[in-house]
CSV table of C-alpha atoms in Angstrom, one decimal:
chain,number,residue,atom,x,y,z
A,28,UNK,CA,25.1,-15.6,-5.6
A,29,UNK,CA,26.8,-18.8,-3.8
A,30,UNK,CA,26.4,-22.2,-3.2
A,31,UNK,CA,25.9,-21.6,0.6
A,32,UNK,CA,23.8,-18.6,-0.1
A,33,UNK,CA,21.6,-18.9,-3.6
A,34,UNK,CA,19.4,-16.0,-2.4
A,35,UNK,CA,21.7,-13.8,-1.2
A,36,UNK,CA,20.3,-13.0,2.2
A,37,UNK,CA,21.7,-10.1,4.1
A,38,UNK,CA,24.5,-12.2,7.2
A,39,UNK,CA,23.7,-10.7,10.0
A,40,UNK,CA,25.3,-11.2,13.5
A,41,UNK,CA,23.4,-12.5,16.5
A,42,UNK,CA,23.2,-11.1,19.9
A,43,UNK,CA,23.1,-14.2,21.7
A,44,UNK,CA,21.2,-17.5,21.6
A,45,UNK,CA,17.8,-18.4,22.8
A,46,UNK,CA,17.1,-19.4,26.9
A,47,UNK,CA,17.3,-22.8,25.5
A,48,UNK,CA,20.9,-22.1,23.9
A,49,UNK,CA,19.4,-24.0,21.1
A,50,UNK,CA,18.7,-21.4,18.5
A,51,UNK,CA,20.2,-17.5,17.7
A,52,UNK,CA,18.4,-14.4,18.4
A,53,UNK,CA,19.2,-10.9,16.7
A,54,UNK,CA,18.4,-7.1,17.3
A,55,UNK,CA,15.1,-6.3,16.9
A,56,UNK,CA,15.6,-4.5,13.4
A,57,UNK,CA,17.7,-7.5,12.3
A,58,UNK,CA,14.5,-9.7,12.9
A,59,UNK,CA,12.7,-7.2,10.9
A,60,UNK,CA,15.0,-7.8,8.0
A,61,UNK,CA,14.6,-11.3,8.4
A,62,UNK,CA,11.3,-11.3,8.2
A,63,UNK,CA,10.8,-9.1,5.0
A,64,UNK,CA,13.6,-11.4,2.9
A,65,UNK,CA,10.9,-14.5,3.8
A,66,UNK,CA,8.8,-12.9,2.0
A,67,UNK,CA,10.0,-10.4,-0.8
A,68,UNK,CA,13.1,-13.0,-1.8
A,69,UNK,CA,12.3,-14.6,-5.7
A,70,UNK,CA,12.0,-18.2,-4.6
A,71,UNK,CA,10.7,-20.6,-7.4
A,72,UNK,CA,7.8,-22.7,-7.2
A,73,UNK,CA,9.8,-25.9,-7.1
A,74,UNK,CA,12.0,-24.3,-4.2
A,75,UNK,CA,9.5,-22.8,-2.2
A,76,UNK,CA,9.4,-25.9,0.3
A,77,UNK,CA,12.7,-25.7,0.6
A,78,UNK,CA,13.4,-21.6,1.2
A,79,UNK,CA,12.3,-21.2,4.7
A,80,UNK,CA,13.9,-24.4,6.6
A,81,UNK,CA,17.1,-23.0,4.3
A,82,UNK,CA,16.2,-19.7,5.6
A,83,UNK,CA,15.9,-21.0,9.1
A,84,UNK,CA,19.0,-22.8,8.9
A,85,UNK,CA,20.9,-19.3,7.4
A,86,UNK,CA,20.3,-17.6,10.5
A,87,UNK,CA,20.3,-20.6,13.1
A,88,UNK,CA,16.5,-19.7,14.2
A,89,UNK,CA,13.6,-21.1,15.2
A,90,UNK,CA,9.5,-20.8,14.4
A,91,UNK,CA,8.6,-18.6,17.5
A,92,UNK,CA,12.0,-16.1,16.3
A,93,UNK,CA,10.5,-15.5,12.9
A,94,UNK,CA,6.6,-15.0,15.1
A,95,UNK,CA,8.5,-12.7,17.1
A,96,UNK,CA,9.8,-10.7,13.9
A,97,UNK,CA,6.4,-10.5,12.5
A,98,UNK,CA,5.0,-8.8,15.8
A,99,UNK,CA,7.7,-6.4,15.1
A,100,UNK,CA,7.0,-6.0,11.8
A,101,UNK,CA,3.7,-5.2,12.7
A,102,UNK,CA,4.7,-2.8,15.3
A,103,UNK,CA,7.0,-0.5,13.0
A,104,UNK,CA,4.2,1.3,11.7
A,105,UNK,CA,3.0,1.5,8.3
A,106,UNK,CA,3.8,-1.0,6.1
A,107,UNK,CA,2.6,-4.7,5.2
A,108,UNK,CA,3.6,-7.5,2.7
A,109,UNK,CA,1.2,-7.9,-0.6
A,110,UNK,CA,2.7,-11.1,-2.4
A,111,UNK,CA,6.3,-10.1,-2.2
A,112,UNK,CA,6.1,-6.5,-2.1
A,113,UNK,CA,6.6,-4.3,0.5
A,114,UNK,CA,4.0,-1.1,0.5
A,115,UNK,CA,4.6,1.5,3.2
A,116,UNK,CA,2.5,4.6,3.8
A,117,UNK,CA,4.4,8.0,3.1
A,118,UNK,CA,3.3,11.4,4.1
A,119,UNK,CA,0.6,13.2,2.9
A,120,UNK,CA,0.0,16.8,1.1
A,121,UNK,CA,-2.9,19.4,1.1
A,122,UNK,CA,-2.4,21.3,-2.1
A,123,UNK,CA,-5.1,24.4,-3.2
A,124,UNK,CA,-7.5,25.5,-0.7
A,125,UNK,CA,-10.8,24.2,0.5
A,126,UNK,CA,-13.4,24.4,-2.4
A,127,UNK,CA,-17.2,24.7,-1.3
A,128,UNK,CA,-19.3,23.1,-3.6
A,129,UNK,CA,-22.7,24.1,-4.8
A,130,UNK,CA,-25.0,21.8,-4.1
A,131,UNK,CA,-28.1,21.0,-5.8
A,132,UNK,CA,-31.6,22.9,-5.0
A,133,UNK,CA,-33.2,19.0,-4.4
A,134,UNK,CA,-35.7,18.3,-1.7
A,135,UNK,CA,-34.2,16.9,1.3
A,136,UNK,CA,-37.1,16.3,4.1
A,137,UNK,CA,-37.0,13.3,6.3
A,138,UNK,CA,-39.6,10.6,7.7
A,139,UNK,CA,-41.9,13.2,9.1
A,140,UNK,CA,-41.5,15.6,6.1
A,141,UNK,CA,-39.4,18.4,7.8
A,142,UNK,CA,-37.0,19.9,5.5
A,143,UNK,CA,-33.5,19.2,6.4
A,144,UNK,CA,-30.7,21.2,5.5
A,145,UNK,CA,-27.6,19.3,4.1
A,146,UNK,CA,-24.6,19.5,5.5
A,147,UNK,CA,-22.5,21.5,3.4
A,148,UNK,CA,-20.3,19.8,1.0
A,149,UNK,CA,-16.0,20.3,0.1
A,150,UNK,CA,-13.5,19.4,-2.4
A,151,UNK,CA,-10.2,19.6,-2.5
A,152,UNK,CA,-6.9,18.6,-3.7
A,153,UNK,CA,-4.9,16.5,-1.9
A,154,UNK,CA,-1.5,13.8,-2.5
A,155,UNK,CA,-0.5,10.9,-0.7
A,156,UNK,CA,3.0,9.3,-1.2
A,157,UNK,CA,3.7,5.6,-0.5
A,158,UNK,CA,6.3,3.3,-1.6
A,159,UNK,CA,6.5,0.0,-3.1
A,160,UNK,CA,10.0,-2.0,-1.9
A,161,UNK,CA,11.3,1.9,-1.0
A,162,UNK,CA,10.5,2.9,-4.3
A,163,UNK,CA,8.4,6.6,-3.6
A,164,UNK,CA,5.7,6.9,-5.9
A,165,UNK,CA,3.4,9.6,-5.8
A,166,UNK,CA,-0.9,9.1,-5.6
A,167,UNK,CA,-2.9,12.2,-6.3
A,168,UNK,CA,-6.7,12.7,-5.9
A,169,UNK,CA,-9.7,15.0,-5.5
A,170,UNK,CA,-11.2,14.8,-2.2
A,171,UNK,CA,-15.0,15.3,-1.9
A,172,UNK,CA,-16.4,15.6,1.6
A,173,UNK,CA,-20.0,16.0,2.9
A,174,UNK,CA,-20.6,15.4,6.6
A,175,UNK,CA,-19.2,12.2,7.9
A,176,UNK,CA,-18.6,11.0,4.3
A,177,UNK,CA,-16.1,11.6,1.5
A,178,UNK,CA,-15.1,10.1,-1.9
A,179,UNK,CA,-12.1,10.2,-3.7
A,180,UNK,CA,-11.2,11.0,-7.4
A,181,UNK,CA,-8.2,10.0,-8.5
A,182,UNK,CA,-6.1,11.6,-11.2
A,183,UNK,CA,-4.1,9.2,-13.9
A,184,UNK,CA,-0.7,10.7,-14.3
A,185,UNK,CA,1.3,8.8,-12.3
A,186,UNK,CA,2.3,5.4,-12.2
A,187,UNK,CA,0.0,4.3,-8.8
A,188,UNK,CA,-2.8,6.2,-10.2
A,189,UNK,CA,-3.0,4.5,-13.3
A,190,UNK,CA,-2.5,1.3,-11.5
A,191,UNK,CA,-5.9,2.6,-9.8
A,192,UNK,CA,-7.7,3.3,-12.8
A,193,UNK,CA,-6.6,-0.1,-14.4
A,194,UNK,CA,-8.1,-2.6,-11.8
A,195,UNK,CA,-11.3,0.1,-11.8
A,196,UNK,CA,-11.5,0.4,-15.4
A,197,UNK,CA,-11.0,-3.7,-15.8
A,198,UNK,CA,-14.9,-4.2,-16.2
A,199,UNK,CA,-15.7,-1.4,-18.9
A,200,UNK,CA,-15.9,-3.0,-22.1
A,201,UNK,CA,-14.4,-0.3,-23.9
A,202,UNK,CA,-11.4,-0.6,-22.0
A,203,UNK,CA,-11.1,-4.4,-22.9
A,204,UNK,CA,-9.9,-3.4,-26.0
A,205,UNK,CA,-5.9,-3.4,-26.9
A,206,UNK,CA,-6.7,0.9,-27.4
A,207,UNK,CA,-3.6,2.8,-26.6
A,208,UNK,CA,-5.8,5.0,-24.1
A,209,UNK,CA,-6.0,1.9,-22.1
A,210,UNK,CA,-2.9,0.9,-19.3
A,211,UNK,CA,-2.6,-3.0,-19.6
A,212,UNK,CA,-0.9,-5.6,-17.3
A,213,UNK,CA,2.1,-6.1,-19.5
A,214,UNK,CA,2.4,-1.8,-19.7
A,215,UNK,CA,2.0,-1.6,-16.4
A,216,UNK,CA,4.3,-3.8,-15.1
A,217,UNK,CA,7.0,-2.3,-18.2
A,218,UNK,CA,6.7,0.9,-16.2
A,219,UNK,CA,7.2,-1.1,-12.7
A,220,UNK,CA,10.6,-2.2,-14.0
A,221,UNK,CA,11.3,0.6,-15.0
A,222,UNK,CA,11.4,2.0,-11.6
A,223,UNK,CA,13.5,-1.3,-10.1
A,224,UNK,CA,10.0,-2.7,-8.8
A,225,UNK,CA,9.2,-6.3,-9.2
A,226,UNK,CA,6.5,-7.3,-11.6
A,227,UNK,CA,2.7,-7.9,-10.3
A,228,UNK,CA,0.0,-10.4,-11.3
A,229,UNK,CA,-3.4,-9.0,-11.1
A,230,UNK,CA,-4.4,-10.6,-7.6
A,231,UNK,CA,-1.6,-8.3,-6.5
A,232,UNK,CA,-2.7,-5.4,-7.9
A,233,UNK,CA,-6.2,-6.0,-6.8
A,234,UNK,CA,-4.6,-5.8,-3.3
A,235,UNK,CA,-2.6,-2.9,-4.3
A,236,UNK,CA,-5.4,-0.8,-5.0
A,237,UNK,CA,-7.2,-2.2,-1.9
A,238,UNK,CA,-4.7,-1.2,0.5
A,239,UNK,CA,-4.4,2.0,-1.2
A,240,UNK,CA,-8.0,3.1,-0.5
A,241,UNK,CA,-7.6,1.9,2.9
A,242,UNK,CA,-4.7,4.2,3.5
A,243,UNK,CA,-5.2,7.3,1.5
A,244,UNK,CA,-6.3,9.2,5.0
A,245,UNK,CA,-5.3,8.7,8.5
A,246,UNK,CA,-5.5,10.2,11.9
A,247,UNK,CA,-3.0,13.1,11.3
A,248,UNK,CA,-4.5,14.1,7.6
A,249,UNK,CA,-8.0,13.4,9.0
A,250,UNK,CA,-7.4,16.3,12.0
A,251,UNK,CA,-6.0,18.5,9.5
A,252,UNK,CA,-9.0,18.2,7.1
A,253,UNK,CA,-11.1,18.7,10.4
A,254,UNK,CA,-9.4,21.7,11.5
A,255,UNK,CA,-9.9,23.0,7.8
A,256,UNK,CA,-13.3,22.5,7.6
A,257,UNK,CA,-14.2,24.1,11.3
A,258,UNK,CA,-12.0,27.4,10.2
A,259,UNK,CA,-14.3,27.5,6.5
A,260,UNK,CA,-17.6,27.1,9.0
Protein backbone atom coordinates (compact mmCIF):
# COMPACT_ATOMS: atom_id res chain seq x y z
CA UNK A 1 0.00 0.00 0.00
CA UNK A 2 1.34 3.68 -0.94
CA UNK A 3 0.77 7.07 -0.34
CA UNK A 4 -0.33 7.62 -3.95
CA UNK A 5 -2.19 4.39 -3.95
CA UNK A 6 -3.80 3.50 -0.28
CA UNK A 7 -6.12 0.88 -1.99
CA UNK A 8 -3.98 -0.67 -4.15
CA UNK A 9 -5.94 -0.37 -7.36
CA UNK A 10 -4.83 -2.42 -10.33
CA UNK A 11 -2.59 0.71 -13.01
CA UNK A 12 -3.81 0.16 -15.95
CA UNK A 13 -2.86 1.84 -19.26
CA UNK A 14 -5.28 3.90 -21.38
CA UNK A 15 -6.04 3.64 -24.91
CA UNK A 16 -6.48 7.05 -25.61
CA UNK A 17 -8.42 10.07 -24.20
CA UNK A 18 -11.99 10.98 -24.47
CA UNK A 19 -13.42 13.23 -27.84
CA UNK A 20 -13.05 15.99 -25.57
CA UNK A 21 -9.25 15.13 -24.81
CA UNK A 22 -10.22 15.85 -21.32
CA UNK A 23 -10.47 12.59 -19.64
CA UNK A 24 -8.72 8.75 -20.45
CA UNK A 25 -10.58 5.95 -21.80
CA UNK A 26 -9.37 2.07 -21.44
CA UNK A 27 -10.26 -1.32 -23.09
CA UNK A 28 -13.36 -2.52 -22.48
CA UNK A 29 -12.31 -5.22 -19.86
CA UNK A 30 -10.11 -2.64 -18.23
CA UNK A 31 -13.40 -0.53 -17.57
CA UNK A 32 -14.77 -3.67 -16.26
CA UNK A 33 -12.07 -3.89 -13.68
CA UNK A 34 -12.61 -0.43 -12.85
CA UNK A 35 -15.74 -0.78 -12.18
CA UNK A 36 -15.68 -3.90 -9.85
CA UNK A 37 -12.63 -2.22 -7.59
CA UNK A 38 -15.53 0.83 -6.97
CA UNK A 39 -17.25 -1.39 -5.49
CA UNK A 40 -15.49 -4.54 -3.89
CA UNK A 41 -12.33 -2.16 -2.57
CA UNK A 42 -12.52 -2.01 1.72
CA UNK A 43 -13.09 1.70 1.93
CA UNK A 44 -13.94 3.03 5.53
CA UNK A 45 -16.84 4.86 6.42
CA UNK A 46 -15.02 8.03 7.05
CA UNK A 47 -13.25 7.64 3.46
CA UNK A 48 -16.03 6.66 1.50
CA UNK A 49 -16.60 10.40 0.23
CA UNK A 50 -13.42 10.57 -0.66
CA UNK A 51 -12.80 6.91 -2.60
CA UNK A 52 -14.42 7.57 -5.81
CA UNK A 53 -13.28 11.32 -6.77
CA UNK A 54 -9.68 9.48 -5.57
CA UNK A 55 -10.70 6.74 -7.81
CA UNK A 56 -11.61 9.04 -10.56
CA UNK A 57 -8.53 10.84 -10.28
CA UNK A 58 -6.41 7.28 -10.30
CA UNK A 59 -7.45 6.62 -13.67
CA UNK A 60 -7.95 10.21 -15.11
CA UNK A 61 -11.82 9.47 -15.83
CA UNK A 62 -14.92 10.82 -15.89
CA UNK A 63 -18.81 10.01 -14.65
CA UNK A 64 -20.12 8.80 -18.07
CA UNK A 65 -16.53 6.35 -18.29
CA UNK A 66 -17.45 4.67 -15.09
CA UNK A 67 -21.61 4.57 -16.67
CA UNK A 68 -20.05 3.14 -19.60
CA UNK A 69 -18.18 0.30 -17.42
CA UNK A 70 -21.36 -0.60 -15.67
CA UNK A 71 -23.19 -1.24 -19.13
CA UNK A 72 -20.41 -3.55 -19.68
CA UNK A 73 -20.48 -4.96 -16.61
CA UNK A 74 -23.87 -5.70 -17.24
CA UNK A 75 -23.26 -7.07 -20.53
CA UNK A 76 -20.65 -9.77 -19.50
CA UNK A 77 -23.09 -12.12 -18.43
CA UNK A 78 -23.74 -13.45 -15.12
CA UNK A 79 -22.64 -11.73 -12.36
CA UNK A 80 -23.69 -8.67 -10.18
CA UNK A 81 -22.33 -6.73 -7.10
CA UNK A 82 -24.21 -7.51 -3.50
CA UNK A 83 -22.47 -4.99 -0.97
CA UNK A 84 -18.91 -5.58 -2.07
CA UNK A 85 -19.09 -9.01 -3.29
CA UNK A 86 -18.97 -10.17 -6.56
CA UNK A 87 -21.45 -13.37 -7.17
CA UNK A 88 -21.25 -14.99 -10.59
CA UNK A 89 -23.34 -17.86 -11.82
CA UNK A 90 -21.31 -21.20 -12.66
CA UNK A 91 -22.52 -24.16 -14.50
CA UNK A 92 -24.90 -26.42 -13.49
CA UNK A 93 -25.10 -30.46 -12.91
CA UNK A 94 -27.89 -33.14 -13.37
CA UNK A 95 -26.87 -35.87 -11.03
CA UNK A 96 -29.22 -39.41 -10.62
CA UNK A 97 -32.03 -39.81 -12.93
CA UNK A 98 -35.49 -38.43 -13.06
CA UNK A 99 -37.54 -39.77 -10.09
CA UNK A 100 -41.44 -40.00 -10.59
CA UNK A 101 -43.15 -39.33 -7.68
CA UNK A 102 -46.32 -40.95 -6.29
CA UNK A 103 -48.76 -38.76 -5.87
CA UNK A 104 -51.55 -38.73 -3.59
CA UNK A 105 -55.11 -40.55 -4.37
CA UNK A 106 -56.85 -36.74 -3.40
CA UNK A 107 -59.73 -35.38 -5.36
CA UNK A 108 -58.79 -33.09 -7.97
CA UNK A 109 -62.16 -31.79 -9.86
CA UNK A 110 -62.53 -28.28 -11.01
CA UNK A 111 -65.38 -25.48 -11.00
CA UNK A 112 -67.81 -27.62 -12.85
CA UNK A 113 -66.83 -30.90 -10.88
CA UNK A 114 -65.03 -32.79 -13.66
CA UNK A 115 -62.27 -34.76 -12.35
CA UNK A 116 -58.95 -33.59 -13.51
CA UNK A 117 -55.98 -35.57 -13.79
CA UNK A 118 -52.72 -33.95 -12.28
CA UNK A 119 -50.01 -33.47 -14.17
CA UNK A 120 -47.54 -35.89 -13.18
CA UNK A 121 -44.98 -34.86 -10.67
CA UNK A 122 -40.62 -35.25 -10.69
CA UNK A 123 -37.79 -35.00 -8.45
CA UNK A 124 -34.45 -35.01 -8.96
CA UNK A 125 -31.06 -34.23 -7.99
CA UNK A 126 -29.48 -31.45 -9.25
CA UNK A 127 -26.04 -28.90 -8.32
CA UNK A 128 -25.38 -25.51 -9.28
CA UNK A 129 -21.92 -23.82 -8.83
CA UNK A 130 -21.39 -20.12 -8.37
CA UNK A 131 -18.74 -18.05 -6.96
CA UNK A 132 -18.36 -15.36 -4.54
CA UNK A 133 -15.13 -12.88 -5.51
CA UNK A 134 -13.92 -16.20 -7.85
CA UNK A 135 -14.17 -18.27 -5.00
CA UNK A 136 -16.25 -21.62 -6.53
CA UNK A 137 -18.52 -22.83 -4.05
CA UNK A 138 -20.77 -25.61 -4.64
CA UNK A 139 -25.07 -25.40 -4.07
CA UNK A 140 -26.84 -28.64 -4.08
CA UNK A 141 -30.58 -29.27 -4.08
CA UNK A 142 -33.56 -31.59 -4.75
CA UNK A 143 -35.67 -30.43 -7.48
CA UNK A 144 -39.38 -31.13 -7.32
CA UNK A 145 -41.34 -30.41 -10.48
CA UNK A 146 -45.13 -30.60 -11.31
CA UNK A 147 -46.32 -28.95 -14.46
CA UNK A 148 -45.32 -25.37 -14.84
CA UNK A 149 -44.09 -25.35 -11.14
CA UNK A 150 -41.16 -26.63 -9.19
CA UNK A 151 -39.62 -26.19 -5.59
CA UNK A 152 -36.38 -26.69 -4.43
CA UNK A 153 -34.85 -28.50 -1.37
CA UNK A 154 -31.73 -27.66 -0.55
CA UNK A 155 -29.19 -29.92 1.21
CA UNK A 156 -26.77 -28.32 4.18
CA UNK A 157 -23.37 -29.63 3.51
CA UNK A 158 -21.73 -27.04 1.98
CA UNK A 159 -20.88 -23.70 2.80
CA UNK A 160 -23.75 -21.73 0.35
CA UNK A 161 -26.21 -24.26 1.48
CA UNK A 162 -25.89 -23.57 5.02
CA UNK A 163 -25.78 -19.99 4.22
CA UNK A 164 -29.34 -20.93 2.75
CA UNK A 165 -30.62 -22.70 5.56
CA UNK A 166 -29.39 -19.88 8.02
CA UNK A 167 -31.30 -16.82 6.60
CA UNK A 168 -34.44 -19.56 6.22
CA UNK A 169 -34.04 -21.01 9.53
CA UNK A 170 -33.53 -17.26 11.17
CA UNK A 171 -37.32 -17.17 12.35
CA UNK A 172 -37.56 -20.77 13.99
CA UNK A 173 -37.27 -20.27 17.61
CA UNK A 174 -35.48 -23.27 18.11
CA UNK A 175 -32.77 -22.13 16.05
CA UNK A 176 -32.44 -18.81 18.09
CA UNK A 177 -30.71 -20.65 20.40
CA UNK A 178 -26.64 -20.65 20.70
CA UNK A 179 -27.26 -24.91 19.84
CA UNK A 180 -24.29 -26.24 18.06
CA UNK A 181 -26.85 -27.72 15.31
CA UNK A 182 -27.45 -24.18 14.48
CA UNK A 183 -24.87 -22.05 11.72
CA UNK A 184 -24.65 -18.46 13.22
CA UNK A 185 -23.34 -15.20 11.68
CA UNK A 186 -20.08 -15.17 13.42
CA UNK A 187 -19.66 -19.30 12.19
CA UNK A 188 -20.61 -18.43 9.12
CA UNK A 189 -18.58 -15.79 8.19
CA UNK A 190 -15.34 -17.95 10.21
CA UNK A 191 -15.95 -20.35 7.34
CA UNK A 192 -16.10 -17.39 4.70
CA UNK A 193 -12.54 -16.45 5.71
CA UNK A 194 -11.63 -19.38 5.65
CA UNK A 195 -12.05 -19.57 1.99
CA UNK A 196 -10.28 -15.84 1.38
CA UNK A 197 -13.96 -14.38 1.07
CA UNK A 198 -14.79 -11.13 2.80
CA UNK A 199 -17.06 -11.16 5.81
CA UNK A 200 -21.09 -10.52 5.26
CA UNK A 201 -23.64 -8.64 7.51
CA UNK A 202 -26.93 -10.18 7.32
CA UNK A 203 -28.53 -7.61 4.72
CA UNK A 204 -25.94 -9.24 2.52
CA UNK A 205 -26.72 -12.48 3.07
CA UNK A 206 -30.35 -11.91 2.81
CA UNK A 207 -29.40 -10.78 -0.80
CA UNK A 208 -27.17 -13.74 -1.13
CA UNK A 209 -29.82 -16.12 -0.72
CA UNK A 210 -32.12 -13.96 -2.89
CA UNK A 211 -29.99 -13.93 -5.81
CA UNK A 212 -29.32 -17.56 -5.31
CA UNK A 213 -32.99 -18.64 -5.82
CA UNK A 214 -33.23 -16.35 -8.61
CA UNK A 215 -30.45 -18.16 -10.38
CA UNK A 216 -30.50 -21.76 -9.40
CA UNK A 217 -32.12 -22.54 -13.17
CA UNK A 218 -31.71 -20.84 -16.38
CA UNK A 219 -32.54 -21.19 -20.03
CA UNK A 220 -29.90 -23.96 -20.81
CA UNK A 221 -30.73 -26.13 -17.44
CA UNK A 222 -34.35 -25.31 -18.02
CA UNK A 223 -34.26 -27.14 -21.79
CA UNK A 224 -32.41 -29.89 -20.45
CA UNK A 225 -35.00 -30.60 -17.62
CA UNK A 226 -37.58 -30.18 -20.51
CA UNK A 227 -35.97 -32.50 -22.79
CA UNK A 228 -35.89 -34.91 -19.66
CA UNK A 229 -39.20 -34.80 -18.75
CA UNK A 230 -40.69 -35.17 -22.63
CA UNK A 231 -38.22 -38.49 -23.03
CA UNK A 232 -39.86 -39.94 -19.20
CA UNK A 233 -43.58 -39.08 -20.91
Amino acid sequence: MTHNNPYNLLPLKPIGRNETNTANTYSPQDMLKIYEQQFLTEVPEDKLTEFLPMLKGFYDIDDHTLDICAVIFDAVGDACIIYNHKVQIGDYQIIGELVKEELANEDYSDSEGEEQQPAQAYTLECKRIFFINDVQMPYQFNLFIQGDGYSTLTRKDSLLEKIYWFVNDSFDEHLLDDSEDSESLESINEQLASLGVREMDLTTIHELVNFIEDSLIDDEMADALNELIDAAE
